[in-house]
Amino acid sequence: MKTTSSRTLRILWSLFLMLAIVGIQDTEAQRRKKKKKKGKTEMAAKPKPKPKKPKKSIATLTKKSKKMDGLFTIYQDTVTGAVKMLITKDQLDKDYIYFSQIADGVTEAGSFRGAYRGSNVFHIKKYFNKIDFYAPNTSFYFDDGNAISKAAKANISDARVASTKVLFADEKKGEYLIDATGLFLSETLTRVKPPRFPGRSPFAFSLGRFDKNKSKIEAIKNYPENTNIKTEYVYSNPSVLNGGSNAVTDGRNVSIKVFHTFMNMPDDGYETRMDDPRVGYFLTQTNDMTSTGTVNYRDLVHRWRLVKKNPNAAMSEPVTPITWWIENTTPVEWRETIKEGVLAWNEAFEKAGFNNAVVVKIQPDDAEWDAGDVRYNVLRWTSSPNPPFGGYGPSFVNPRTGEILGADIMLEYVHFTNRVFADRLYTDAAAYMHLETEEELEIQKLKNKNNQGHMYCSMGHLMHENNMFGTAVLEATGASDLEMETLKKEGMKSLIMHEVGHTLGLNHNMKASQIYTPAQLADANFIKGKALTGSVMDYAGINVTNDRTKQGQYYDMAVGPYDIWAIQFGYQPFKSKGEMTALLNQSTKPELIFGNDADDMRSPGKAIDPRVMTGDLSGDQITYSINRFKLVNDMLKNVKTRFAKKDGTYVDLVRAYYSLNGQAARAGDVISRFIGGVYVDRAMVGQTGGTMPYTPVSLVDQKRAFNALKKYVFAPNAFSAPKEVYNYLAWQRRGYNFFGGPEDPKIHRQVLGYQARVLAHIMHPNTLQRLGDSELYGNKYRLSTFMTDLNNAMFKPDVYGSINSFRQNLQITYVKRLVNMVTGRTARRFSPASQSMALLNLKNIKTWVSNGTGNTATRAHKNHIKTLITNVMKEIK
Ligand SMILES: [Zn+2]
């Protein structure tokens, strides 16, 4: 003990000595330094001419910079790359437009090449020694003639986007120089990193912190009408958990490139056009705050400035046509088809009085301009590792008027190949097993709000799915290469027409696929050269006939009657209000039927009119969908012999199997929407041909739909493929690619997924609520009848014998849904009437499954169900 402590003391003592020595040395060094300094001062005391400090001016502050003239003069420091911006006095307090888009992104962070970030008006204001960038609110309209317009700013928050110190003000010339590096090397002008939504998995990929040091200004292009700055934003996270896909080289440093554009306000003389709910244009929504009407919408449709060269002629070329450029990255073999798709719209413009309204050119290989340049509208091609879309047709507008100022179309190469995304081939049942909680619904609402104004189109995905199905049918029936080529070309033309439609201002028309009967669609001569739908703006199903000798066109080959009419409304120079009203009053014609994304029923529980559906075709969707089931079941019989090719792997067989089944599942979705469906009519009061706004689907059609579901979706033999196929559903091996999970085909989960998504709709609280409510206004398929029919279909066919494994899964899922209606987290979203029926059904099921029949597996299953029901009954009491 003693020894140890004395040793400790010794160590401490030597440490003290060391510190003391260092301390002395330090003091000595300081003393010497001071002395040296003193000596210097003494020397400087001798008279010597003071070097003249150059007078501060814009010229001296930008001496080492390259000057770039344009809308706003930019100086870039040739040493550091920093930028300064010159603002002149006459540029203060007036409207400019700011627009941004992603030059290159990473899809898992929600940004990708060509994604538009929207446009807004901005002002530059001087406040003492500062320059402010300021975005006024453009959502409200005040008539200057009304005194209340003096209160136009009341309770409206404009946005003070940025405030920068003036580096030098030349008041004589009226010029102000500011440091603009921070303005562009930050998320001040546009937010790129998405907000973190509650409930998001902590394991999901996310961007790190904005790294100002690593971020840079990549290019500056300045023109008299616009100033363009291309930036590279770097997001850093030194210890990233999820590094993203292969497209991200290093998850710690992720780059996203952004184009910023400042533009002059376009010249006056553009004529605004107000929206009408019978036609589907993209809108800039504004409210007229000086109006006394019940509704004060003053919504501006998005359209190009198209003015006749010869205003008095019935038909004239426009002063400036809408010019499209095919990007030089476009595969050569597609260029002609793309051109055809774009020019197809001229047929519509001709009806509106314009010749050659749309023009197509090809970007030369040695072009000096970049496709991201806002002055060009470009049809662009990418082949991305994780394509976020198949086609995307954004445009940006003057927020004051709705005038479209620029547009692009983005196309993904993979969608025109046979490559499939395994994860997109079938939807997992799990996704449909739970109902959204109130919190999830709130999050969804927020997401929708954040996405407003961004036009994300899924047409390419659907087209890909359709093409995969069409190809599978053609291959299975031994079609020629030429026929395959025709299918692809038709798909491409139809997709281009759709995306160009968006850039002309049109939104979707998901109701348009109603115009022809299944018989007309199977008449090759009748449909030749036509649109198969009222509008290319629908997401229609592919037209494949069951009788393969009758096959005609697969897709729309021209714009539809609705498209022509909509372009007339948007672009025709009307002589009077009456002329426009007369055109709009034609909306009740069957071929002009219209319903957009807000009305479509693609997701379970969403919207009410079964005609406004995606992936459907013909005016008799139930018959058409039944035909699809029959065709698929027929094709599955030969799938193994047709698709397993000698010396290859089985990947083509896998692709065909899932493509065929996927179409059958979609047909089930289409049929299910008729249960509790209510037809919507957008006609105005007293309009010729108009019906009531709401008319429930007839009892006959609801029953017809129910029987089809019973037979093709829920029956014990629904979705059954020939057994020997399952042994061959093997993906191609690559290195360790099955490390993530076992590779065996998950047949039960796949089939249950198809069934669960139908149940998710017909047992959705909204569907059950509507069945009950619409009994008051014409629905004859009572809620109680429907729920009894469903209960019978789920159990009666097999409850007295052995129940197969597919049915066991379905029955458990169904019973869990019933239980959830009564006691689950979301039970309060169901009406008492539907809860009462759920209880009655559970009671009946309990009696049925108590019969003790069937093999061991069946008896275990029945006992499982009985336990579930007994427990829920206890909980209720
Ligand atoms: Zn679309």
PDB file of N, CA and C and ligand atoms in Angstrom, residues 455 457-459 498-499 502 508 537 539, ligand 1:
ATOM      1  N   MET A 455     -47.251  16.927 -61.580  1.00  0.00           N
ATOM      2  CA  MET A 455     -48.034  15.954 -62.326  1.00  0.00           C
ATOM      3  C   MET A 455     -47.241  14.672 -62.479  1.00  0.00           C
ATOM      4  N   CYS A 457     -47.358  10.993 -63.579  1.00  0.00           N
ATOM      5  CA  CYS A 457     -48.249  10.183 -64.392  1.00  0.00           C
ATOM      6  C   CYS A 457     -47.781   8.729 -64.335  1.00  0.00           C
ATOM      7  N   SER A 458     -48.712   7.812 -64.092  1.00  0.00           N
ATOM      8  CA  SER A 458     -48.350   6.383 -64.019  1.00  0.00           C
ATOM      9  C   SER A 458     -48.621   5.670 -65.328  1.00  0.00           C
ATOM     10  N   MET A 459     -48.934   6.454 -66.373  1.00  0.00           N
ATOM     11  CA  MET A 459     -49.286   5.851 -67.652  1.00  0.00           C
ATOM     12  C   MET A 459     -48.199   4.887 -68.136  1.00  0.00           C
ATOM     13  N   HIS A 498     -50.510  10.547 -75.000  1.00  0.00           N
ATOM     14  CA  HIS A 498     -50.955  10.814 -73.631  1.00  0.00           C
ATOM     15  C   HIS A 498     -50.072  11.884 -72.965  1.00  0.00           C
ATOM     16  N   GLU A 499     -48.772  11.689 -73.022  1.00  0.00           N
ATOM     17  CA  GLU A 499     -47.878  12.630 -72.344  1.00  0.00           C
ATOM     18  C   GLU A 499     -47.908  14.016 -72.999  1.00  0.00           C
ATOM     19  N   HIS A 502     -50.762  15.976 -71.710  1.00  0.00           N
ATOM     20  CA  HIS A 502     -50.510  16.665 -70.434  1.00  0.00           C
ATOM     21  C   HIS A 502     -49.856  18.014 -70.673  1.00  0.00           C
ATOM     22  N   HIS A 508     -55.999  13.959 -66.613  1.00  0.00           N
ATOM     23  CA  HIS A 508     -56.482  12.645 -67.040  1.00  0.00           C
ATOM     24  C   HIS A 508     -57.993  12.614 -67.270  1.00  0.00           C
ATOM     25  N   MET A 537     -56.117  10.376 -72.794  1.00  0.00           N
ATOM     26  CA  MET A 537     -55.720  10.763 -71.449  1.00  0.00           C
ATOM     27  C   MET A 537     -56.227   9.780 -70.392  1.00  0.00           C
ATOM     28  N   TYR A 539     -56.146   5.838 -68.590  1.00  0.00           N
ATOM     29  CA  TYR A 539     -55.236   4.709 -68.379  1.00  0.00           C
ATOM     30  C   TYR A 539     -56.035   3.471 -68.741  1.00  0.00           C
TER      31      TYR A 539
HETATM   32 ZN    ZN B   1     -50.886  10.804 -67.447  1.00  0.00          ZN
END
